mmCIF file of C-alpha atoms (C1' of nucleotides) and ligand atoms in Angstrom:
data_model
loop_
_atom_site.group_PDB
_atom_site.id
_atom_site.type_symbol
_atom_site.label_atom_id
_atom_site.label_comp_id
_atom_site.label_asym_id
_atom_site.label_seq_id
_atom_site.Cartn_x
_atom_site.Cartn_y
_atom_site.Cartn_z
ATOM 1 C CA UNK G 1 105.123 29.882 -4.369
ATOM 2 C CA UNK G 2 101.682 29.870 -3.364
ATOM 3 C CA UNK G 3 101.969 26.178 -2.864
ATOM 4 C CA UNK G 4 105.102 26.080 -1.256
ATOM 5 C CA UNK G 5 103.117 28.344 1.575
ATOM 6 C CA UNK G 6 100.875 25.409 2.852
ATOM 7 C CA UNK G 7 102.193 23.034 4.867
ATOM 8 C CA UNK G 8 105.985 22.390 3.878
ATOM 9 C CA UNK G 9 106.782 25.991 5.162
ATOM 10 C CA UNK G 10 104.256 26.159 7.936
ATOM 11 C CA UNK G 11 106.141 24.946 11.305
ATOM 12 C CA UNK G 12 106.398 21.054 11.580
ATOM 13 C CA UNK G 13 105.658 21.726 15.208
ATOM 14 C CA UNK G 14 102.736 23.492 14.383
ATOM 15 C CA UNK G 15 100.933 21.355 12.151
ATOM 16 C CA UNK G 16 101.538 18.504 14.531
ATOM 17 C CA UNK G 17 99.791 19.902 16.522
ATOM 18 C CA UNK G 18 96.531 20.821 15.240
ATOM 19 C CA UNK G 19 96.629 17.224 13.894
ATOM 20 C CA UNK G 20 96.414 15.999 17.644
ATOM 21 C CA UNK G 21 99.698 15.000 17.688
ATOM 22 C CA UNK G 22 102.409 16.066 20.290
ATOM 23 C CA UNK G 23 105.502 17.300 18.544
ATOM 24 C CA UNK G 24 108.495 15.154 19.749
ATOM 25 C CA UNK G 25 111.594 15.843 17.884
ATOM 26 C CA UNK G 26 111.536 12.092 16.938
ATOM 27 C CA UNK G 27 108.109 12.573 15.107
ATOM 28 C CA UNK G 28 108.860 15.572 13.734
ATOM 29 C CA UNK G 29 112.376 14.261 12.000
ATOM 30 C CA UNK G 30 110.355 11.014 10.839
ATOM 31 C CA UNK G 31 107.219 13.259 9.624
ATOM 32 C CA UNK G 32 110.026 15.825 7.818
ATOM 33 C CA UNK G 33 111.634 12.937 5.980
ATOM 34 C CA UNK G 34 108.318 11.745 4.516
ATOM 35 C CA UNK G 35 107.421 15.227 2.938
ATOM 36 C CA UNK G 36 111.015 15.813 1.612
ATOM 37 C CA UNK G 37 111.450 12.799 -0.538
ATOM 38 C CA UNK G 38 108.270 11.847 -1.780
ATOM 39 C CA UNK G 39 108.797 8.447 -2.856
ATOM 40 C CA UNK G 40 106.366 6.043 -0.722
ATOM 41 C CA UNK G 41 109.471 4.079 2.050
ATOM 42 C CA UNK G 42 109.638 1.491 4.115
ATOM 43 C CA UNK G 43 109.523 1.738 8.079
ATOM 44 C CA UNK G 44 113.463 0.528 7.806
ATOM 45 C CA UNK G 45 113.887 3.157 4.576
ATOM 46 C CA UNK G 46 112.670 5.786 6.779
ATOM 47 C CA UNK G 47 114.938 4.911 9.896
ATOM 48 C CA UNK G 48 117.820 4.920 7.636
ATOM 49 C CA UNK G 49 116.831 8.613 6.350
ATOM 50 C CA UNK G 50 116.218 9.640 9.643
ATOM 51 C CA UNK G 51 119.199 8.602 11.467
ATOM 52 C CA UNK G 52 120.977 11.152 9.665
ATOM 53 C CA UNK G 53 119.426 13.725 11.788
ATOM 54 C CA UNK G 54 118.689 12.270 14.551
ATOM 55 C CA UNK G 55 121.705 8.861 14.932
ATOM 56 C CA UNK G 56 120.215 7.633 18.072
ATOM 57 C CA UNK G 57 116.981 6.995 17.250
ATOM 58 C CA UNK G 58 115.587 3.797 16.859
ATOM 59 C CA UNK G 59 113.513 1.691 14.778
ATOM 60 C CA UNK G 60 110.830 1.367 17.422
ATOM 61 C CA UNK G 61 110.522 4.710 18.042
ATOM 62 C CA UNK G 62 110.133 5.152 13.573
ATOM 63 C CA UNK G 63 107.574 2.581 13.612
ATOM 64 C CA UNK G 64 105.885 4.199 16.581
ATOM 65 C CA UNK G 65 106.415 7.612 14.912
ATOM 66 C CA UNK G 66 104.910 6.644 11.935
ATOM 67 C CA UNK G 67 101.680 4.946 13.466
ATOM 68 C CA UNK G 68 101.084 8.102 15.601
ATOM 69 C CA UNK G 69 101.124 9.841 11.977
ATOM 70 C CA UNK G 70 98.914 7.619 10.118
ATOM 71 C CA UNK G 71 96.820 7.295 13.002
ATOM 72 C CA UNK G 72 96.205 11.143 12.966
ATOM 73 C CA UNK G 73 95.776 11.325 9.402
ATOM 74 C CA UNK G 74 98.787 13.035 8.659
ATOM 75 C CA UNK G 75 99.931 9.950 6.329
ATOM 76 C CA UNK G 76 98.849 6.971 5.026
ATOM 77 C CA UNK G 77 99.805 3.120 5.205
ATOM 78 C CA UNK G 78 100.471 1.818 1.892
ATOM 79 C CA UNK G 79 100.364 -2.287 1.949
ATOM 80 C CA UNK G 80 100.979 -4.120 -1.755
ATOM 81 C CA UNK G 81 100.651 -7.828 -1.545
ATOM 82 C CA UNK G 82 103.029 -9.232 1.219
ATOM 83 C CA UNK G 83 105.598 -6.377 0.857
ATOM 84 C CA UNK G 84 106.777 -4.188 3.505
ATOM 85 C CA UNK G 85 104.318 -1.455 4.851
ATOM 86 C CA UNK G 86 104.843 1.722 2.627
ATOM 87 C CA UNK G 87 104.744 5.670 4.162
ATOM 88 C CA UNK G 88 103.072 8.437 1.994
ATOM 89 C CA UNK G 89 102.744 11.624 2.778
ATOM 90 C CA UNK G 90 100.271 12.458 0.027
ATOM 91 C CA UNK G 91 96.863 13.744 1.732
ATOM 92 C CA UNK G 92 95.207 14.302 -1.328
ATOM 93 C CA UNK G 93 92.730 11.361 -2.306
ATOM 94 C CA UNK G 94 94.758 9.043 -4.762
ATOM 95 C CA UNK G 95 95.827 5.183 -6.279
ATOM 96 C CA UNK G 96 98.868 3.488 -6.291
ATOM 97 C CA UNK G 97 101.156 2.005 -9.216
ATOM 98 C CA UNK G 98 103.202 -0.419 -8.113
ATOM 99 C CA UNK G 99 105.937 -1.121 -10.747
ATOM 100 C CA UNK G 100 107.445 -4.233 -11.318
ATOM 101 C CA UNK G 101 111.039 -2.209 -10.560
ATOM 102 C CA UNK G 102 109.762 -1.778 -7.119
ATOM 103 C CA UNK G 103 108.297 2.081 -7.326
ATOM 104 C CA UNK G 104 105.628 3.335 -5.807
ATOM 105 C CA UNK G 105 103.846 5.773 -7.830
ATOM 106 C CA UNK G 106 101.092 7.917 -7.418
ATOM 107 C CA UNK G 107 98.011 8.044 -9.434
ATOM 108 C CA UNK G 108 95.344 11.143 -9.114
ATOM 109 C CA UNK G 109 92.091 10.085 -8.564
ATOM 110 C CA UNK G 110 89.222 12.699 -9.161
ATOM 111 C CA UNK G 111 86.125 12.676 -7.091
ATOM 112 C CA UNK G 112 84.225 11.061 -9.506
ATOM 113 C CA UNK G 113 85.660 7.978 -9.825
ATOM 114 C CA UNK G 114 85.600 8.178 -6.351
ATOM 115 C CA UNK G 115 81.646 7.961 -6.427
ATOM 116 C CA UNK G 116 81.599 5.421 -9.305
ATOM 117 C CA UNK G 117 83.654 2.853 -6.757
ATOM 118 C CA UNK G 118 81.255 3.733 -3.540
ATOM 119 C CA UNK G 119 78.197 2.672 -6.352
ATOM 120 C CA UNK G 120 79.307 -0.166 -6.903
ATOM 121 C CA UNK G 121 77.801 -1.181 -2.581
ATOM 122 C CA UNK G 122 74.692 -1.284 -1.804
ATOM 123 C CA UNK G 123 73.352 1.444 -0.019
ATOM 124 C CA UNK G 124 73.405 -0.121 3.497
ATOM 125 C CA UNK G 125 77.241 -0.906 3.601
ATOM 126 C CA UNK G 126 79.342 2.120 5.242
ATOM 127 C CA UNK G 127 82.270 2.805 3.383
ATOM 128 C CA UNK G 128 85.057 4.163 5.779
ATOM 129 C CA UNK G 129 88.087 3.638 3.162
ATOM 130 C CA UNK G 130 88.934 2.723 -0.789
ATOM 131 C CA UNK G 131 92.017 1.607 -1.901
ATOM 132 C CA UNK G 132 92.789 1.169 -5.079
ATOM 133 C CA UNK G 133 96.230 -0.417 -6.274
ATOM 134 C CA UNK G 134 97.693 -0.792 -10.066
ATOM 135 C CA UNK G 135 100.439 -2.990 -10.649
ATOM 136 C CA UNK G 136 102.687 -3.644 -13.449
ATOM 137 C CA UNK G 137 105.284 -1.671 -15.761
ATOM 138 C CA UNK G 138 105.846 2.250 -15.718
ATOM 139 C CA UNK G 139 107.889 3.702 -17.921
ATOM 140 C CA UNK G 140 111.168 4.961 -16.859
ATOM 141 C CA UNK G 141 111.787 8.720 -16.653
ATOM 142 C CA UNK G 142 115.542 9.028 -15.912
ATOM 143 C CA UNK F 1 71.349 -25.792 -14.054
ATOM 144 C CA UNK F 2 72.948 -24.621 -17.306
ATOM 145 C CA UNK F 3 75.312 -22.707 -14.114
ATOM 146 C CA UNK F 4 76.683 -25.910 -12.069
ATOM 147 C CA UNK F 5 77.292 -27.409 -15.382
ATOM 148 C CA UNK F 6 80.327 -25.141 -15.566
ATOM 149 C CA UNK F 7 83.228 -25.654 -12.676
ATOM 150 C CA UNK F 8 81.699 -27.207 -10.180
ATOM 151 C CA UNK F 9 80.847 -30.242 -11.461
ATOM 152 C CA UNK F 10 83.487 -31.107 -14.176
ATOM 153 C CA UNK F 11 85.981 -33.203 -13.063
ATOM 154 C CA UNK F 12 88.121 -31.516 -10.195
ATOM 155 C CA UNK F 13 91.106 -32.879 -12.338
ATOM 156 C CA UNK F 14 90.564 -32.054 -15.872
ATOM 157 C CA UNK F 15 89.917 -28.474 -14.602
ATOM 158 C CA UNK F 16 93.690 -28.349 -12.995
ATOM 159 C CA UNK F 17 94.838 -29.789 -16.132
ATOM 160 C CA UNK F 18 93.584 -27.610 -18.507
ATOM 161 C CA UNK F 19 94.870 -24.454 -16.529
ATOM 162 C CA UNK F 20 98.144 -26.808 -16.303
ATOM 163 C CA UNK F 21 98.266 -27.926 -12.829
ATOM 164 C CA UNK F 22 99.075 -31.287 -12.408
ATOM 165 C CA UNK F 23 96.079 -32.882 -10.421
ATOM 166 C CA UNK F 24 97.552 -34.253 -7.492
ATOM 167 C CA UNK F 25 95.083 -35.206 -4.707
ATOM 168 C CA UNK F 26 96.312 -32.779 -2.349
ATOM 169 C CA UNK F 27 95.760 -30.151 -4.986
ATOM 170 C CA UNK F 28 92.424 -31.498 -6.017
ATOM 171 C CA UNK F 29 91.413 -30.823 -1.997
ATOM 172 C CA UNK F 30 92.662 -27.600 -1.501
ATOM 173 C CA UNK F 31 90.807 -26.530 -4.499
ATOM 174 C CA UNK F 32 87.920 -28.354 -3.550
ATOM 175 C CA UNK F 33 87.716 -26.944 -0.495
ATOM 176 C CA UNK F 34 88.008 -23.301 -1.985
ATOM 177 C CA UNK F 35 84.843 -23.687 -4.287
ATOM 178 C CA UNK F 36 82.659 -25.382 -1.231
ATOM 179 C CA UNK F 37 82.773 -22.747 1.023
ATOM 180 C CA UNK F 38 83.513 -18.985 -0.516
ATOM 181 C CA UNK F 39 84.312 -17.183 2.011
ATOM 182 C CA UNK F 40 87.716 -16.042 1.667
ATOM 183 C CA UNK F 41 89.860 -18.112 3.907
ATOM 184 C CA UNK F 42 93.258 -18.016 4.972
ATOM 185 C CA UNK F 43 96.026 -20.805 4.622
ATOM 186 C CA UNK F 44 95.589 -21.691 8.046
ATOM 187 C CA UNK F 45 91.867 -22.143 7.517
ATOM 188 C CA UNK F 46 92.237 -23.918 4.421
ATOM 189 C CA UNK F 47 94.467 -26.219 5.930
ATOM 190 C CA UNK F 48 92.037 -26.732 9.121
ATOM 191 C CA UNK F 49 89.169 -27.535 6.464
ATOM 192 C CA UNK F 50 91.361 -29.593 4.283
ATOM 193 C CA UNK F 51 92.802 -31.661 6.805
ATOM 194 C CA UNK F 52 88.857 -33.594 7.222
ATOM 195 C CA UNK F 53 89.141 -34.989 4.036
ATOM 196 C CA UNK F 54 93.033 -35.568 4.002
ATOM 197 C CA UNK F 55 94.306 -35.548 7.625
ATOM 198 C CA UNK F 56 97.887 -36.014 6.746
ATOM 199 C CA UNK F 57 98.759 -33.038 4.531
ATOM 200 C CA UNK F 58 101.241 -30.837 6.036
ATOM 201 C CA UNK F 59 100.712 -26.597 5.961
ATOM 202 C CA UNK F 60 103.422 -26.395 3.856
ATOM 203 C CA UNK F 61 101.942 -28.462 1.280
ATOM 204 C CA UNK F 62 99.016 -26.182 1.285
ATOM 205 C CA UNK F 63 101.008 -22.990 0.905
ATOM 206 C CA UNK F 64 102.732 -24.978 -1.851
ATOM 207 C CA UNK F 65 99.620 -25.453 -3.447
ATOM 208 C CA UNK F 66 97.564 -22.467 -3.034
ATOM 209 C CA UNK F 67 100.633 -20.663 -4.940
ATOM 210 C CA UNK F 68 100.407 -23.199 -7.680
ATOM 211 C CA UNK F 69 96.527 -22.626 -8.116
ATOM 212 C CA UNK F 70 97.098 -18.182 -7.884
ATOM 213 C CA UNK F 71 100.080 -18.764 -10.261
ATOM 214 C CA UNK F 72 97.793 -20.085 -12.562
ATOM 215 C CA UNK F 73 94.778 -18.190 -12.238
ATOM 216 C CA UNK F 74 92.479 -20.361 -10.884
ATOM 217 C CA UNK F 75 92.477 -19.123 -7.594
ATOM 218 C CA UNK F 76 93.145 -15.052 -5.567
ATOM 219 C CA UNK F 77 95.456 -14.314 -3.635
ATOM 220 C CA UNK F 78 93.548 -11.161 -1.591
ATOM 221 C CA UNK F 79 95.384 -9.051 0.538
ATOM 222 C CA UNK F 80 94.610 -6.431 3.241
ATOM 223 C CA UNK F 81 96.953 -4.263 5.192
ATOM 224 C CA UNK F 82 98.985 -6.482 6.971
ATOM 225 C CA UNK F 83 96.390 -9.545 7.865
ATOM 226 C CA UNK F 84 97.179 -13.239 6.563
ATOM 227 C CA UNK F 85 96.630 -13.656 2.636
ATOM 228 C CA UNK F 86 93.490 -14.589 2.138
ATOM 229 C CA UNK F 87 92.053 -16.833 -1.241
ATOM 230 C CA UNK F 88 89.280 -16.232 -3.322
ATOM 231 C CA UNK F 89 88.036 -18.869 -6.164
ATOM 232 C CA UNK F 90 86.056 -16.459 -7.599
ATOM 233 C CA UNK F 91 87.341 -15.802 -10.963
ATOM 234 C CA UNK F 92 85.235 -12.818 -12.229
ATOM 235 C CA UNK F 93 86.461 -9.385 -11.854
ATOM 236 C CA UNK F 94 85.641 -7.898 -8.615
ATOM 237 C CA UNK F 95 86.629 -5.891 -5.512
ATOM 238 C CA UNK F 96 86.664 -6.951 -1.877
ATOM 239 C CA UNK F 97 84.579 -5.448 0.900
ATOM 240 C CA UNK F 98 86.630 -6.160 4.167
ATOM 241 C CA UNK F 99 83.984 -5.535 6.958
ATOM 242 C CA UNK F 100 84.959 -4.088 10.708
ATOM 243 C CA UNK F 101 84.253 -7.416 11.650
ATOM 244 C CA UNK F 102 86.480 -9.405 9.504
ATOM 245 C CA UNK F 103 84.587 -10.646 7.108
ATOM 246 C CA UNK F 104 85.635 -10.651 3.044
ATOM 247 C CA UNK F 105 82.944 -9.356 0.657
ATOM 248 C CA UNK F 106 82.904 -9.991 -3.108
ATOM 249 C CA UNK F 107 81.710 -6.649 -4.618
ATOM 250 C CA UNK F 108 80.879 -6.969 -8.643
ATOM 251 C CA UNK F 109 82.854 -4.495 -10.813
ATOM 252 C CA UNK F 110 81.608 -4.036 -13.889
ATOM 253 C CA UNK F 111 83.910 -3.873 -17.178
ATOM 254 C CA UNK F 112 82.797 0.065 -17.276
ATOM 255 C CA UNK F 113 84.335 0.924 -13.915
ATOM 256 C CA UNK F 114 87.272 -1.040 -14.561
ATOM 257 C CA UNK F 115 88.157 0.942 -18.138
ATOM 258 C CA UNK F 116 87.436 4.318 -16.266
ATOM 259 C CA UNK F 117 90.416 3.062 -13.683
ATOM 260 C CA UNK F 118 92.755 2.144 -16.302
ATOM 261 C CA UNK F 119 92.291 5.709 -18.106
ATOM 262 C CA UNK F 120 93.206 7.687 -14.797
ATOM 263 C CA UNK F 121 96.930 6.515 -16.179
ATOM 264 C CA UNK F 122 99.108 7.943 -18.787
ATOM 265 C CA UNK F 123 98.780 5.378 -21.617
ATOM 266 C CA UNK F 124 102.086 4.511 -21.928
ATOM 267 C CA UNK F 125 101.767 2.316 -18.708
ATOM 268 C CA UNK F 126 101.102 -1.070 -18.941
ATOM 269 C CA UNK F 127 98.512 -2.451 -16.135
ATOM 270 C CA UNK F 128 98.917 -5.847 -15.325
ATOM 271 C CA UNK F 129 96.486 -5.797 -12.226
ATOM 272 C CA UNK F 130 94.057 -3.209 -10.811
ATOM 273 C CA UNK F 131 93.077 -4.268 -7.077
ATOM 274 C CA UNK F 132 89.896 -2.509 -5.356
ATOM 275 C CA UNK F 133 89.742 -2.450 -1.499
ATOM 276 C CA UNK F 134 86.237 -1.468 0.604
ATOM 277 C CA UNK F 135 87.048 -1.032 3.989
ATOM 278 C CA UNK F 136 83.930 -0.515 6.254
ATOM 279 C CA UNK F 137 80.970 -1.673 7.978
ATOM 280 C CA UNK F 138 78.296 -4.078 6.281
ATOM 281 C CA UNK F 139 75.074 -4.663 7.469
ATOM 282 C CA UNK F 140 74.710 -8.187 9.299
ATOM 283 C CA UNK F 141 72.752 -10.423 7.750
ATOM 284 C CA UNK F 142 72.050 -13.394 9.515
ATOM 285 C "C1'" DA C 1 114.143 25.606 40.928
ATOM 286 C "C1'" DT C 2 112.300 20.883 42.315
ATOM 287 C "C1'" DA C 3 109.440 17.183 42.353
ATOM 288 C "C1'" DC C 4 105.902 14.528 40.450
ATOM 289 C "C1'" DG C 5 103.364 11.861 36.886
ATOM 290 C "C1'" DG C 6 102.094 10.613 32.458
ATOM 291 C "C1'" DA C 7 103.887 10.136 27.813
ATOM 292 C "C1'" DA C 8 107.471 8.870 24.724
ATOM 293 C "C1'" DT C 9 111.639 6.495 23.594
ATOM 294 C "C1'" DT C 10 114.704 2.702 23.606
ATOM 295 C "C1'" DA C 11 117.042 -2.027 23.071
ATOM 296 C "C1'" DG C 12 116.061 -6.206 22.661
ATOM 297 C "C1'" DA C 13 112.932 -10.155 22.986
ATOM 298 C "C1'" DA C 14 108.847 -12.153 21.121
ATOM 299 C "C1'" DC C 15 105.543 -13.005 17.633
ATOM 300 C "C1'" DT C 16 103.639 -14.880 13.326
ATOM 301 C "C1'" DA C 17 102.790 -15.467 8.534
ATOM 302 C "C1'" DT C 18 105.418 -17.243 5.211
ATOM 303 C "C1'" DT C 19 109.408 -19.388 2.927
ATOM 304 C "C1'" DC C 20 113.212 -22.406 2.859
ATOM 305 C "C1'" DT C 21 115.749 -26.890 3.466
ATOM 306 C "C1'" DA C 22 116.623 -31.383 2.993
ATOM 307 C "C1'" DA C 23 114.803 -35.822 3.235
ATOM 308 C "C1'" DA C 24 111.068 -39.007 1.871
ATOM 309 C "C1'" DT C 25 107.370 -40.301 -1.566
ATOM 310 C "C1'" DA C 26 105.149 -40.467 -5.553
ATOM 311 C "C1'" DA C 27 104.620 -40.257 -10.255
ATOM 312 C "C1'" DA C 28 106.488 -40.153 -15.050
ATOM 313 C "C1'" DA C 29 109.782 -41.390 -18.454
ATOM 314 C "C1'" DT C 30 112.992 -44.547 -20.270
ATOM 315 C "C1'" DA M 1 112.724 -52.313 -13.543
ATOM 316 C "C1'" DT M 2 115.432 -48.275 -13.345
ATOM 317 C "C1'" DT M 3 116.113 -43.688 -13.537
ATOM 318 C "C1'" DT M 4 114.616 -39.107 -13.408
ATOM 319 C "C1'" DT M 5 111.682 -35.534 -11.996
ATOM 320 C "C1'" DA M 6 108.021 -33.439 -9.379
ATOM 321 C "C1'" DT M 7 105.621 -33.184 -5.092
ATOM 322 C "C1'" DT M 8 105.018 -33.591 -0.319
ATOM 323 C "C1'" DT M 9 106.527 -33.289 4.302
ATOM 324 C "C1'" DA M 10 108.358 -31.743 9.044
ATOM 325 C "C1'" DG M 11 110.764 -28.680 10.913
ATOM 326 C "C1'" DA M 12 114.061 -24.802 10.801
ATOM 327 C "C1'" DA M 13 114.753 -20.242 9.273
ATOM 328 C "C1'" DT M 14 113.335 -15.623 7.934
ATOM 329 C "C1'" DA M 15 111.527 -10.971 8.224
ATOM 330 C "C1'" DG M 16 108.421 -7.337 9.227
ATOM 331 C "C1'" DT M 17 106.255 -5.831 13.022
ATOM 332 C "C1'" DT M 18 104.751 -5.641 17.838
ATOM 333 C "C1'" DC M 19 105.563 -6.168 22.640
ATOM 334 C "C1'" DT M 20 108.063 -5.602 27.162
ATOM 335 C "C1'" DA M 21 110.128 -3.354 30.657
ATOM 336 C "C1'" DA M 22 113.376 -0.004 31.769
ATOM 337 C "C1'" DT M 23 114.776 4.702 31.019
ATOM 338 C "C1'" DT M 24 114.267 9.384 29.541
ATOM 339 C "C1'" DC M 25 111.662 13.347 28.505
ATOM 340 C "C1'" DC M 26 108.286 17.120 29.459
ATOM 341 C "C1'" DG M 27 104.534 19.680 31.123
ATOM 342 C "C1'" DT M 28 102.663 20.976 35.262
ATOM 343 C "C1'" DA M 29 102.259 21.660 40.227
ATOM 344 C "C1'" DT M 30 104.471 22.700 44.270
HETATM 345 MN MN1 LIG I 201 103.811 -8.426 -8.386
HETATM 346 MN MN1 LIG I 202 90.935 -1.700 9.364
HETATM 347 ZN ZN1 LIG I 203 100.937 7.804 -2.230
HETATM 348 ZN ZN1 LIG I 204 86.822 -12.543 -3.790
#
DNA sequence: ATACGGAATTAGAACTATTCTAAATAAAAT
DNA sequence: ATTTTATTTAGAATAGTTCTAATTCCGTAT
């Protein structure tokens, strides 16, 4: 309950906003989708989802939507191999799993491995973003 | 000494046959050209630099074999966000350092870092690839 | 309320890295 | 030598994304 009082129930609108990021009803239905289902969609996944809600939007507008979002930090741009760009709405610091199914899945990652990657440069490089990516077989849970 | 008396300087062929490439000459020169220069080129600058020594291959032929060579582990296929694959001969385990200004950094990763990634998953997964991504500046050096 | 001006949205065209197709060559097997 | 199979080739096709130019939306000023 706690949890559910952070940013799920705080007004979309709202945390648009203090994110820089003017709340259009377009990004706000494309931002909504991405924190309901937390799988990690496409650009076309997410214009399917969101033409639900909003039928005449278009998929311009979702890929604009979406860079406005990553671009204010408010989700990230998942890219695996040559595959279609991935949305995740995850802000906490983590990897990816890419199964061989096709799911995304994320993977914790505590500060400290964190540090152990940034080691690995010399002290002169500045490090503005890690990615790490698994691939291979999950097990299925269904 | 006791180094160049590894890859480089055995036979171009008997190294693609052993990792069971046929050796055809277009193959032998796209390889070729990929442990002269490491950087980490893309197709389109493999095929510029491979077209010197063979001026009639075709692009297609060296997307054909660039796949063969990744498919059998002699050669990377490196990836980053949505920028043309790019291919890396080296064959030790490491991560990539992609600079602001575009160049492709081999960073060493040493076996420990690589078993402390594999334990942030649940050990019934099985991990076929882990993939590390810098993104940042690096100091010039030139 | 109305008018203005910048921002956002839209449909569709354009772009580009890559893959596919089908024909031509080359190499291997018989 | 003939047949089979693999590879190469040029060009067409594909697909995810970006661009273009017109329209719509919104906040602000009048
Ligand atoms: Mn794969
Ligand atoms: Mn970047
Ligand atoms: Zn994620
Ligand atoms: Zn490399």
């Amino acid at each position: 309950m706690a949890e559910s009082d952070t940013i799920d129930s705080k007004p979309l609108a709202k945390v648009l906003n203090e994110h820089g990021v003017r709340p259009t009803s377009q990004r706000e239905t494309v931002y909504e989708s991405l924190l309901q289902k937390r799988d990690h969609p496409t650009a076309d996944e997410v214009f399917a989802r969101v033409r639900e809600k909003a039928p005449t939007i278009s998929l311009a507008t979702v890929y604009n939507c979406l860079d406005v979002l990553v671009q204010n930090k408010l989700v990230r741009a998942v890219n695996f191999e040559r595959a279609p760009t991935q949305y995740c709405a995850n802000l906490a610091p983590h990897a990816h799993f890419h199964d061989e199914a096709g799911r995304t899945l994320d993977i914790e990652m505590p500060t400290g491995v964190i540090d152990q990657l940034r080691d690995l440069l010399p002290s002169d490089f500045d490090v503005k973003h890690i990615e790490v990516n698994f691939h291979g077989r999950a097990p299925h849970n269904d």
